[in-house]
Coordinates of C-alpha atoms in Angstrom, one line a residue:
X15 CA -52.2 5.5 -16.6
X16 CA -54.0 6.7 -13.6
X17 CA -52.4 9.7 -11.8
X18 CA -53.2 10.0 -8.1
X19 CA -52.2 12.9 -5.8
X20 CA -51.3 12.1 -2.2
X21 CA -51.6 15.0 0.3
X22 CA -48.5 15.2 2.5
X23 CA -48.7 16.5 6.1
X24 CA -46.0 16.8 8.8
X25 CA -47.8 14.9 11.6
X26 CA -46.7 11.4 12.4
X27 CA -49.5 8.8 11.9
X28 CA -49.9 5.2 11.2
X29 CA -49.5 3.9 7.7
X30 CA -52.7 4.1 5.7
X31 CA -54.0 2.5 2.6
X32 CA -56.9 2.7 0.1
X33 CA -58.1 0.8 -3.0
X34 CA -58.5 1.7 -6.6
X35 CA -60.8 -0.4 -8.7
X36 CA -61.5 -0.3 -12.5
X37 CA -65.0 -1.3 -13.7
X38 CA -67.8 -0.4 -16.1
X39 CA -65.9 -1.2 -19.2
X40 CA -67.4 0.6 -22.3
X41 CA -66.5 2.3 -25.5
X42 CA -65.8 6.0 -25.6
X43 CA -68.2 6.6 -28.5
X44 CA -71.0 4.9 -26.6
X45 CA -71.5 2.0 -29.1
X46 CA -71.8 -1.6 -28.0
X47 CA -68.8 -3.7 -27.7
X48 CA -68.6 -6.3 -30.4
X49 CA -69.0 -10.0 -29.5
X50 CA -67.0 -13.0 -30.6
X51 CA -67.5 -16.8 -30.5
X52 CA -65.6 -18.5 -27.6
X53 CA -65.3 -22.3 -27.3
X54 CA -65.3 -23.6 -23.7
X55 CA -63.7 -26.8 -22.4
X56 CA -66.9 -28.8 -23.2
X57 CA -66.8 -27.7 -26.8
X58 CA -69.8 -25.4 -26.4
X59 CA -69.7 -22.1 -28.4
X60 CA -70.9 -18.9 -26.7
X61 CA -70.9 -15.3 -27.5
X62 CA -68.7 -13.0 -25.3
X63 CA -67.6 -9.4 -25.5
X64 CA -64.3 -9.0 -27.5
X65 CA -63.1 -6.6 -24.8
X66 CA -63.1 -7.6 -21.2
X67 CA -61.6 -6.6 -17.8
X68 CA -58.6 -8.6 -16.8
X69 CA -57.5 -9.6 -13.4
X70 CA -56.6 -8.2 -11.0
X71 CA -58.8 -5.1 -11.6
X72 CA -58.3 -3.8 -8.1
X73 CA -55.1 -2.4 -6.5
X74 CA -54.2 -1.6 -2.9
X75 CA -52.3 1.7 -2.4
X76 CA -50.2 1.9 0.8
X77 CA -49.3 5.4 2.1
X78 CA -46.2 5.0 4.2
X79 CA -45.8 7.7 6.8
X80 CA -42.5 9.6 6.6
X81 CA -43.1 12.0 9.4
X82 CA -41.2 10.2 12.2
X83 CA -38.6 12.3 13.9
X84 CA -36.0 9.6 13.2
X85 CA -34.2 6.7 15.0
X86 CA -30.6 7.7 15.7
X87 CA -27.5 5.5 16.1
X88 CA -24.2 4.3 14.7
X89 CA -23.9 2.1 11.6
X90 CA -22.5 -0.7 13.8
X91 CA -21.7 -1.5 17.4
X92 CA -18.0 -2.0 16.7
X93 CA -15.3 -0.3 14.6
X94 CA -11.6 -0.8 14.1
X95 CA -9.1 2.0 13.2
X96 CA -5.4 2.5 13.0
X97 CA -3.7 5.0 15.3
X98 CA -2.2 6.8 12.3
X99 CA -5.6 7.8 11.1
X100 CA -5.4 11.3 12.6
X101 CA -9.0 12.4 12.9
X102 CA -11.4 9.5 12.6
X103 CA -14.8 10.4 11.1
X104 CA -17.5 8.5 13.0
X105 CA -20.9 8.6 11.2
X106 CA -24.2 9.0 13.1
X107 CA -27.2 8.1 11.0
X108 CA -30.9 9.0 11.2
X109 CA -33.3 6.4 9.8
X110 CA -37.0 5.7 9.6
X111 CA -37.8 9.4 9.2
X112 CA -36.1 12.7 9.3
X113 CA -38.9 15.2 10.2
X114 CA -37.9 18.2 12.3
X115 CA -34.8 19.7 13.9
X116 CA -33.2 17.3 16.4
X117 CA -30.2 17.6 18.7
X118 CA -28.2 14.5 19.8
X119 CA -25.6 14.6 22.6
X120 CA -22.5 12.5 22.4
X121 CA -19.4 11.8 24.4
X122 CA -16.3 9.6 24.4
X123 CA -15.6 7.1 27.2
X124 CA -12.3 5.5 28.3
X125 CA -11.7 1.8 27.9
X126 CA -8.2 0.4 27.8
X127 CA -7.5 3.5 25.6
X128 CA -7.1 6.6 27.8
X129 CA -8.1 10.1 26.8
X130 CA -5.1 12.4 26.7
X131 CA -2.8 9.5 25.9
X132 CA -4.4 7.6 23.1
X133 CA -7.2 9.9 22.0
X134 CA -8.5 13.3 22.7
X135 CA -11.8 13.3 24.7
X136 CA -14.6 15.0 22.9
X137 CA -18.2 15.7 23.8
X138 CA -20.9 17.9 22.4
X139 CA -24.2 17.9 20.5
X140 CA -25.0 17.0 16.9
X141 CA -27.7 19.2 15.3
X142 CA -29.7 17.5 12.6
X143 CA -31.7 19.9 10.5
X144 CA -35.1 18.9 9.0
X145 CA -34.7 16.1 6.5
X146 CA -31.0 15.7 7.4
X147 CA -30.0 12.1 7.8
X148 CA -26.3 12.0 8.6
X149 CA -23.8 13.7 10.8
X150 CA -20.1 13.2 11.5
X151 CA -18.2 13.0 14.9
X152 CA -14.5 13.8 14.5
X153 CA -12.4 11.8 17.0
X154 CA -8.7 12.9 17.2
X155 CA -6.5 9.8 17.6
X156 CA -3.0 10.1 18.9
X157 CA -0.3 8.3 17.0
X158 CA 2.2 6.7 19.5
X159 CA 3.8 4.5 16.9
X160 CA 3.2 1.5 19.1
X161 CA 3.9 -2.1 18.0
X162 CA 1.0 -4.6 18.2
X163 CA -1.4 -2.0 19.7
X164 CA -5.0 -3.1 20.6
X165 CA -6.8 -0.6 22.8
X166 CA -10.5 0.1 23.2
X167 CA -12.5 3.3 23.6
X168 CA -16.3 4.0 23.4
X169 CA -18.5 6.7 22.0
X170 CA -22.0 7.1 23.5
X171 CA -25.1 8.9 22.1
X172 CA -27.6 10.6 24.4
X173 CA -31.4 10.7 24.0
X174 CA -32.4 12.8 20.9
X175 CA -34.0 16.1 21.7
X176 CA -36.4 17.8 19.4
X177 CA -36.0 21.5 18.8
X178 CA -39.4 23.0 17.8
X179 CA -39.1 26.3 16.0
X180 CA -42.7 26.4 14.8
X181 CA -41.8 26.3 11.1
X182 CA -44.1 24.7 8.7
X183 CA -43.1 21.2 7.6
X184 CA -41.0 20.4 10.6
X185 CA -43.5 18.2 12.4
X186 CA -45.3 18.3 15.7
X187 CA -44.1 20.2 18.7
X188 CA -43.7 17.3 21.1
X189 CA -43.1 19.6 24.1
X190 CA -46.7 20.9 23.7
X191 CA -48.1 17.4 23.7
X192 CA -45.9 16.4 26.7
X193 CA -47.4 19.4 28.6
X194 CA -50.9 18.0 28.2
X195 CA -52.6 15.6 30.6
X196 CA -52.2 12.1 29.1
X197 CA -55.8 11.4 29.8
X198 CA -57.0 14.3 27.6
X199 CA -54.9 13.3 24.6
X200 CA -56.8 12.4 21.5
X201 CA -56.1 9.2 19.6
X202 CA -54.3 11.2 16.9
X203 CA -52.2 12.9 19.4
X204 CA -51.3 9.6 21.1
X205 CA -50.2 8.2 17.7
X206 CA -48.3 11.4 17.0
X207 CA -46.2 11.0 20.2
X208 CA -45.0 7.7 18.8
X209 CA -43.2 9.6 16.0
X210 CA -40.9 11.5 18.4
X211 CA -37.1 11.1 17.7
X212 CA -35.5 8.3 19.7
X213 CA -32.3 6.4 20.1
X214 CA -31.8 3.2 18.2
X215 CA -30.1 -0.1 19.2
X216 CA -26.7 1.1 18.2
X217 CA -26.4 4.1 20.5
X218 CA -23.0 3.0 21.8
X219 CA -20.0 2.0 19.7
X220 CA -16.8 0.2 20.7
X221 CA -13.7 1.5 18.8
X222 CA -10.6 -0.6 18.7
X223 CA -7.4 1.3 18.1
X224 CA -4.8 -0.8 16.3
X225 CA -1.2 -0.1 15.4
X226 CA -0.3 1.5 12.1
X227 CA 0.3 -1.2 9.5
X228 CA 3.0 0.9 7.9
X229 CA 4.8 1.3 11.2
X230 CA 4.4 -2.4 12.1
X231 CA 5.7 -3.4 8.6
X232 CA 8.6 -1.1 9.0
X233 CA 9.5 -2.6 12.4
X234 CA 9.0 -6.1 11.0
X235 CA 11.4 -5.4 8.2
X236 CA 13.9 -3.9 10.5
X237 CA 13.7 -6.9 12.8
X238 CA 14.0 -9.2 9.9
X239 CA 17.1 -7.4 8.7
X240 CA 18.5 -7.3 12.3
X241 CA 17.9 -11.0 12.7
X242 CA 19.5 -11.7 9.3
X243 CA 22.5 -9.6 10.3
X244 CA 22.8 -11.5 13.6
X245 CA 22.5 -14.8 11.7
X246 CA 25.3 -13.9 9.2
X247 CA 27.7 -15.3 11.7
X248 CA 28.3 -19.0 12.0
X249 CA 29.5 -21.1 14.9
X250 CA 31.2 -24.0 13.1
X251 CA 32.7 -25.1 9.8
X252 CA 30.0 -27.8 9.6
X253 CA 27.3 -25.1 9.6
X254 CA 29.1 -23.2 6.9
X255 CA 29.4 -26.2 4.6
X256 CA 25.8 -27.2 5.3
X257 CA 24.6 -23.7 4.3
X258 CA 26.8 -23.8 1.2
X259 CA 24.7 -26.8 -0.1
X260 CA 21.3 -25.2 0.7
X261 CA 19.4 -23.6 -2.2
X262 CA 18.1 -20.3 -0.9
X263 CA 15.3 -18.2 -2.5
X264 CA 16.1 -14.8 -3.7
X265 CA 14.7 -12.3 -1.2
X266 CA 12.3 -9.9 -2.8
X267 CA 12.2 -6.7 -0.8
X268 CA 8.8 -5.7 -1.9
X269 CA 6.0 -6.6 0.4
X270 CA 3.9 -9.6 -0.4
X271 CA 0.1 -9.3 -0.4
X272 CA -1.4 -9.2 3.0
X273 CA -3.0 -12.6 2.7
X274 CA 0.4 -14.1 1.7
X275 CA 2.5 -12.6 4.4
X276 CA 4.4 -15.1 6.5
X277 CA 4.5 -17.8 3.7
X278 CA 7.9 -19.2 3.1
X279 CA 9.1 -18.4 -0.4
X280 CA 10.3 -21.4 -2.4
X281 CA 13.4 -21.2 -4.6
X282 CA 12.8 -20.6 -8.3
X283 CA 14.4 -22.2 -11.3
X284 CA 16.8 -19.3 -11.5
X285 CA 17.8 -19.8 -7.9
X286 CA 18.7 -23.4 -8.6
X287 CA 20.8 -22.4 -11.6
X288 CA 22.7 -19.7 -9.7
X289 CA 23.2 -22.2 -6.8
X290 CA 25.0 -24.8 -9.0
X291 CA 27.0 -22.1 -10.8
X292 CA 28.2 -20.6 -7.6
X293 CA 28.6 -23.9 -5.6
X294 CA 32.4 -24.1 -6.1
X295 CA 32.8 -20.6 -4.8
X296 CA 30.5 -21.3 -1.8
X297 CA 32.6 -24.3 -0.9
X298 CA 35.8 -22.4 -1.2
X299 CA 34.6 -19.5 1.0
X300 CA 33.2 -22.0 3.5
X301 CA 36.8 -22.7 4.4
X302 CA 37.0 -19.3 6.1
X303 CA 37.0 -19.7 9.9
X304 CA 33.6 -19.2 11.6
X305 CA 32.9 -15.9 13.3
X306 CA 32.6 -17.7 16.7
X307 CA 36.4 -18.1 16.7
X308 CA 38.2 -15.2 18.6
X309 CA 35.3 -12.8 18.1
X310 CA 35.5 -13.0 14.3
X311 CA 39.0 -11.4 13.9
X312 CA 40.4 -14.4 12.0
X313 CA 37.3 -14.4 9.8
X314 CA 37.8 -10.7 8.9
X315 CA 41.5 -11.1 8.0
X316 CA 41.3 -14.4 6.1
X317 CA 38.2 -13.1 4.3
X318 CA 40.2 -10.2 2.9
X319 CA 42.8 -12.7 1.8
X320 CA 40.2 -14.9 0.1
X321 CA 38.8 -11.8 -1.7
X322 CA 42.3 -10.9 -2.9
X323 CA 42.9 -14.5 -4.1
X324 CA 39.5 -14.4 -5.9
X325 CA 40.5 -11.1 -7.6
X326 CA 43.9 -12.5 -8.6
X327 CA 42.2 -15.6 -10.1
X328 CA 39.8 -13.3 -12.0
X329 CA 42.7 -11.2 -13.3
X330 CA 44.7 -14.2 -14.3
X331 CA 41.8 -15.9 -16.1
X332 CA 41.0 -12.6 -17.8
X333 CA 44.6 -12.3 -18.9
X334 CA 44.7 -15.8 -20.3
X335 CA 41.4 -15.2 -22.1
X336 CA 42.8 -12.0 -23.6
X337 CA 45.9 -13.8 -24.7
X338 CA 43.9 -16.6 -26.2
X339 CA 41.7 -14.3 -28.3
X340 CA 44.5 -11.8 -29.0
X341 CA 43.0 -9.0 -27.0
X342 CA 45.2 -6.1 -26.0
X343 CA 45.9 -5.7 -22.3
X344 CA 44.3 -2.3 -22.1
X345 CA 41.0 -3.5 -23.6
X346 CA 41.2 -6.7 -21.5
X347 CA 41.6 -4.7 -18.4
X348 CA 38.5 -2.5 -18.9
X349 CA 36.4 -5.2 -20.4
X350 CA 36.9 -8.3 -18.3
X351 CA 39.2 -7.6 -15.3
X352 CA 37.4 -4.4 -14.3
X353 CA 34.0 -6.1 -14.8
X354 CA 35.0 -9.1 -12.7
X355 CA 36.3 -7.0 -9.8
X356 CA 33.4 -4.5 -9.9
X357 CA 30.6 -7.0 -9.8
X358 CA 30.9 -7.5 -6.0
X359 CA 30.8 -3.7 -5.6
X360 CA 27.6 -3.6 -7.7
X361 CA 25.9 -6.2 -5.5
X362 CA 27.1 -4.3 -2.4
X363 CA 25.6 -1.1 -3.8
X364 CA 22.3 -2.9 -4.5
X365 CA 22.2 -4.2 -0.9
X366 CA 22.9 -0.7 0.4
X367 CA 20.2 0.8 -1.8
X368 CA 17.6 -1.7 -0.5
X369 CA 18.4 -1.4 3.2
X370 CA 19.2 2.3 3.5
X371 CA 16.6 5.0 3.4
X372 CA 18.8 7.3 1.2
X373 CA 21.0 6.8 -1.8
X374 CA 24.1 8.0 0.0
X375 CA 25.4 4.5 1.0
X376 CA 24.9 3.0 -2.5
X377 CA 26.3 5.9 -4.5
X378 CA 29.1 6.4 -2.0
X379 CA 30.0 2.7 -2.1
X380 CA 30.5 2.9 -5.9
X381 CA 32.8 5.9 -5.7
X382 CA 34.6 4.6 -2.6
X383 CA 35.3 1.1 -3.9
X384 CA 36.7 2.5 -7.2
X385 CA 38.9 4.9 -5.2
X386 CA 40.2 1.9 -3.2
X387 CA 40.8 0.0 -6.4
X388 CA 42.9 2.9 -7.8
X389 CA 44.7 4.0 -4.6
X390 CA 45.4 0.6 -3.2
X391 CA 45.4 -1.6 -6.3
X392 CA 47.6 0.7 -8.3
X393 CA 49.2 3.0 -5.8
X394 CA 50.6 0.4 -3.5
X395 CA 51.8 -1.8 -6.3
X396 CA 53.5 1.1 -8.1
X397 CA 54.9 2.4 -4.8
X398 CA 56.4 -1.0 -4.0
X399 CA 57.8 -1.3 -7.5
X400 CA 59.3 2.2 -7.3
X401 CA 60.9 1.5 -4.0
X402 CA 62.3 -1.7 -5.2
X403 CA 63.9 -0.3 -8.4
X404 CA 65.1 2.7 -6.5
X405 CA 67.0 0.4 -4.1
X406 CA 68.6 -1.1 -7.2
X407 CA 69.7 2.3 -8.4
X408 CA 67.3 2.3 -11.4
X409 CA 64.1 4.2 -12.2
X410 CA 60.6 2.7 -12.3
X411 CA 58.9 4.0 -15.4
X412 CA 55.2 3.3 -16.5
X413 CA 54.3 4.3 -20.0
X414 CA 51.3 6.5 -20.4
X415 CA 49.8 4.7 -23.4
X416 CA 46.1 5.6 -23.9
X417 CA 45.6 6.6 -20.3
X418 CA 44.9 10.2 -21.1
X419 CA 42.2 9.5 -23.7
X420 CA 40.5 6.9 -21.4
X421 CA 40.5 9.2 -18.4
X422 CA 39.1 12.0 -20.5
X423 CA 36.2 9.8 -21.7
X424 CA 35.7 8.5 -18.2
X425 CA 35.5 12.1 -16.7
X426 CA 33.0 13.2 -19.4
X427 CA 30.7 10.2 -18.7
X428 CA 31.1 10.7 -14.9
X429 CA 30.0 14.3 -15.3
X430 CA 26.9 13.1 -17.3
X431 CA 26.2 10.4 -14.7
X432 CA 26.3 13.0 -11.9
X433 CA 24.1 15.3 -14.0
X434 CA 21.5 12.5 -14.3
X435 CA 21.6 11.9 -10.5
X436 CA 21.0 15.7 -10.0
X437 CA 18.2 15.8 -12.5
X438 CA 16.5 12.9 -10.7
X439 CA 16.1 15.0 -7.6
X440 CA 13.2 16.8 -9.2
X441 CA 9.8 16.3 -7.5
X442 CA 8.6 14.2 -10.5
X443 CA 11.1 11.5 -9.6
X444 CA 11.9 12.1 -6.0
X445 CA 15.5 11.0 -5.6
X446 CA 18.6 9.5 -7.1
X447 CA 17.3 6.0 -6.9
X448 CA 13.9 4.5 -7.6
X449 CA 11.0 6.5 -9.0
X450 CA 8.5 5.8 -11.7
X451 CA 9.2 2.7 -13.8
X452 CA 9.7 4.6 -17.1
X453 CA 12.3 6.9 -15.5
X454 CA 14.1 4.0 -13.8
X455 CA 14.4 2.2 -17.1
X456 CA 15.7 5.2 -18.9
X457 CA 18.2 6.0 -16.2
X458 CA 19.5 2.4 -16.1
X459 CA 19.7 2.3 -19.9
X460 CA 21.8 5.5 -19.9
X461 CA 24.3 4.2 -17.3
X462 CA 24.6 0.8 -19.2
X463 CA 25.2 2.8 -22.4
X464 CA 27.9 4.8 -20.7
X465 CA 29.8 1.7 -19.8
X466 CA 29.4 0.0 -23.3
X467 CA 30.4 3.3 -25.0
X468 CA 33.5 3.6 -22.7
X469 CA 34.6 0.1 -23.5
X470 CA 33.9 0.5 -27.2
X471 CA 35.6 3.9 -27.7
X472 CA 38.6 2.8 -25.6
X473 CA 39.0 -0.4 -27.7
X474 CA 38.8 1.5 -30.9
X475 CA 41.5 3.9 -29.7
X476 CA 43.7 1.0 -28.6
X477 CA 43.5 -0.7 -32.0
X478 CA 44.2 2.6 -33.7
X479 CA 40.8 2.6 -35.4
X480 CA 40.4 6.2 -34.2
X481 CA 43.2 8.6 -33.4
X482 CA 42.2 11.3 -30.8
X483 CA 45.6 12.9 -30.9
X484 CA 46.4 12.6 -27.2

């Protein structure tokens, strides 16, 4: 290995080169190099040294000058940002050399984006120290929460200005060379002037300010839900029966990948199965008058009647099932009747949880719907029965049965459920609904266990397997 020392200076000059050649091959001990027989292409044998110089035995060494003051500019001529970025960091780079201390002026310029409305106007000077190659311009962008925004602003760089401090290693003082008569400059000084800092081709950048994707997606989702809400109504029975036969894909509320946005989602195998299982109910409920008739009032009244009819059918079928399998009425009520009447409430709570920003609507729907079931479903029926038997001069009595034990178990589990909801408000989870997947799974598992345990323990008490004593 040959070690060469290159002397560095701080004066800009043209690239230079020199050569290094190896020759005069010999042994270190001074003895002659042994010879060996070599057969050429014609078959002749000749004596040649056993050690010879290979090719190439000469190298060209280029010395690239690194004393240029630098070429200043942006990385590109265009950039695109979102309005929610806050302070946008715009990089100014210094290439082809970084010798000396240099100041570069900059300023913003209005386009379709106006200073004071869409961004804050800034101007100033970037100070590059010796050997410093990058600086950042901070541009304050104002977030207007605009939809489909596309505005343009510009940032300009001024001519770089060298700041000569006379320090060693910071290059030539170009102001001293500029003060001389150009006719008296030596060739070296003329070459040195070529190394002064200058502005590159990307001295002006166009910045396009776009709307925030998060805000646009939120607006799109709101518009989609609003359109869906407006399209819930129907104008004719024909439209209702037509929609009843259409297989609809299950809407996934989570955003699709950006490249897949706008693609129509096709029904899955599960969607087809659910369609054929629910087709009779769809056709029955298609008999409800369309919302276009009398501002939807008949739709509202008759829908409540259909829901009551549906609940009666579920209760009657559950009663027949309990009778067929010899299931007690109390167990049948909490296992099948309550399950059948609460499933619509469950789906309503799921819809509320998806569409509402808080858990209030979904949690409130569960408690409210159960309150309606108790107050109206039992209260009105018992009140009517009590009034009827009172008019007959008799007393309407309802045996307590295992109600005390069931209510006690229910209250305990309700307290535990509320405690879980309160615990989920910790910062690690963030709220009553959602959160990390592991916590969501554990919470859902706990609530399902409460229901299974309630049904099981009530059934054991009804069949006298356990005797709580009250």
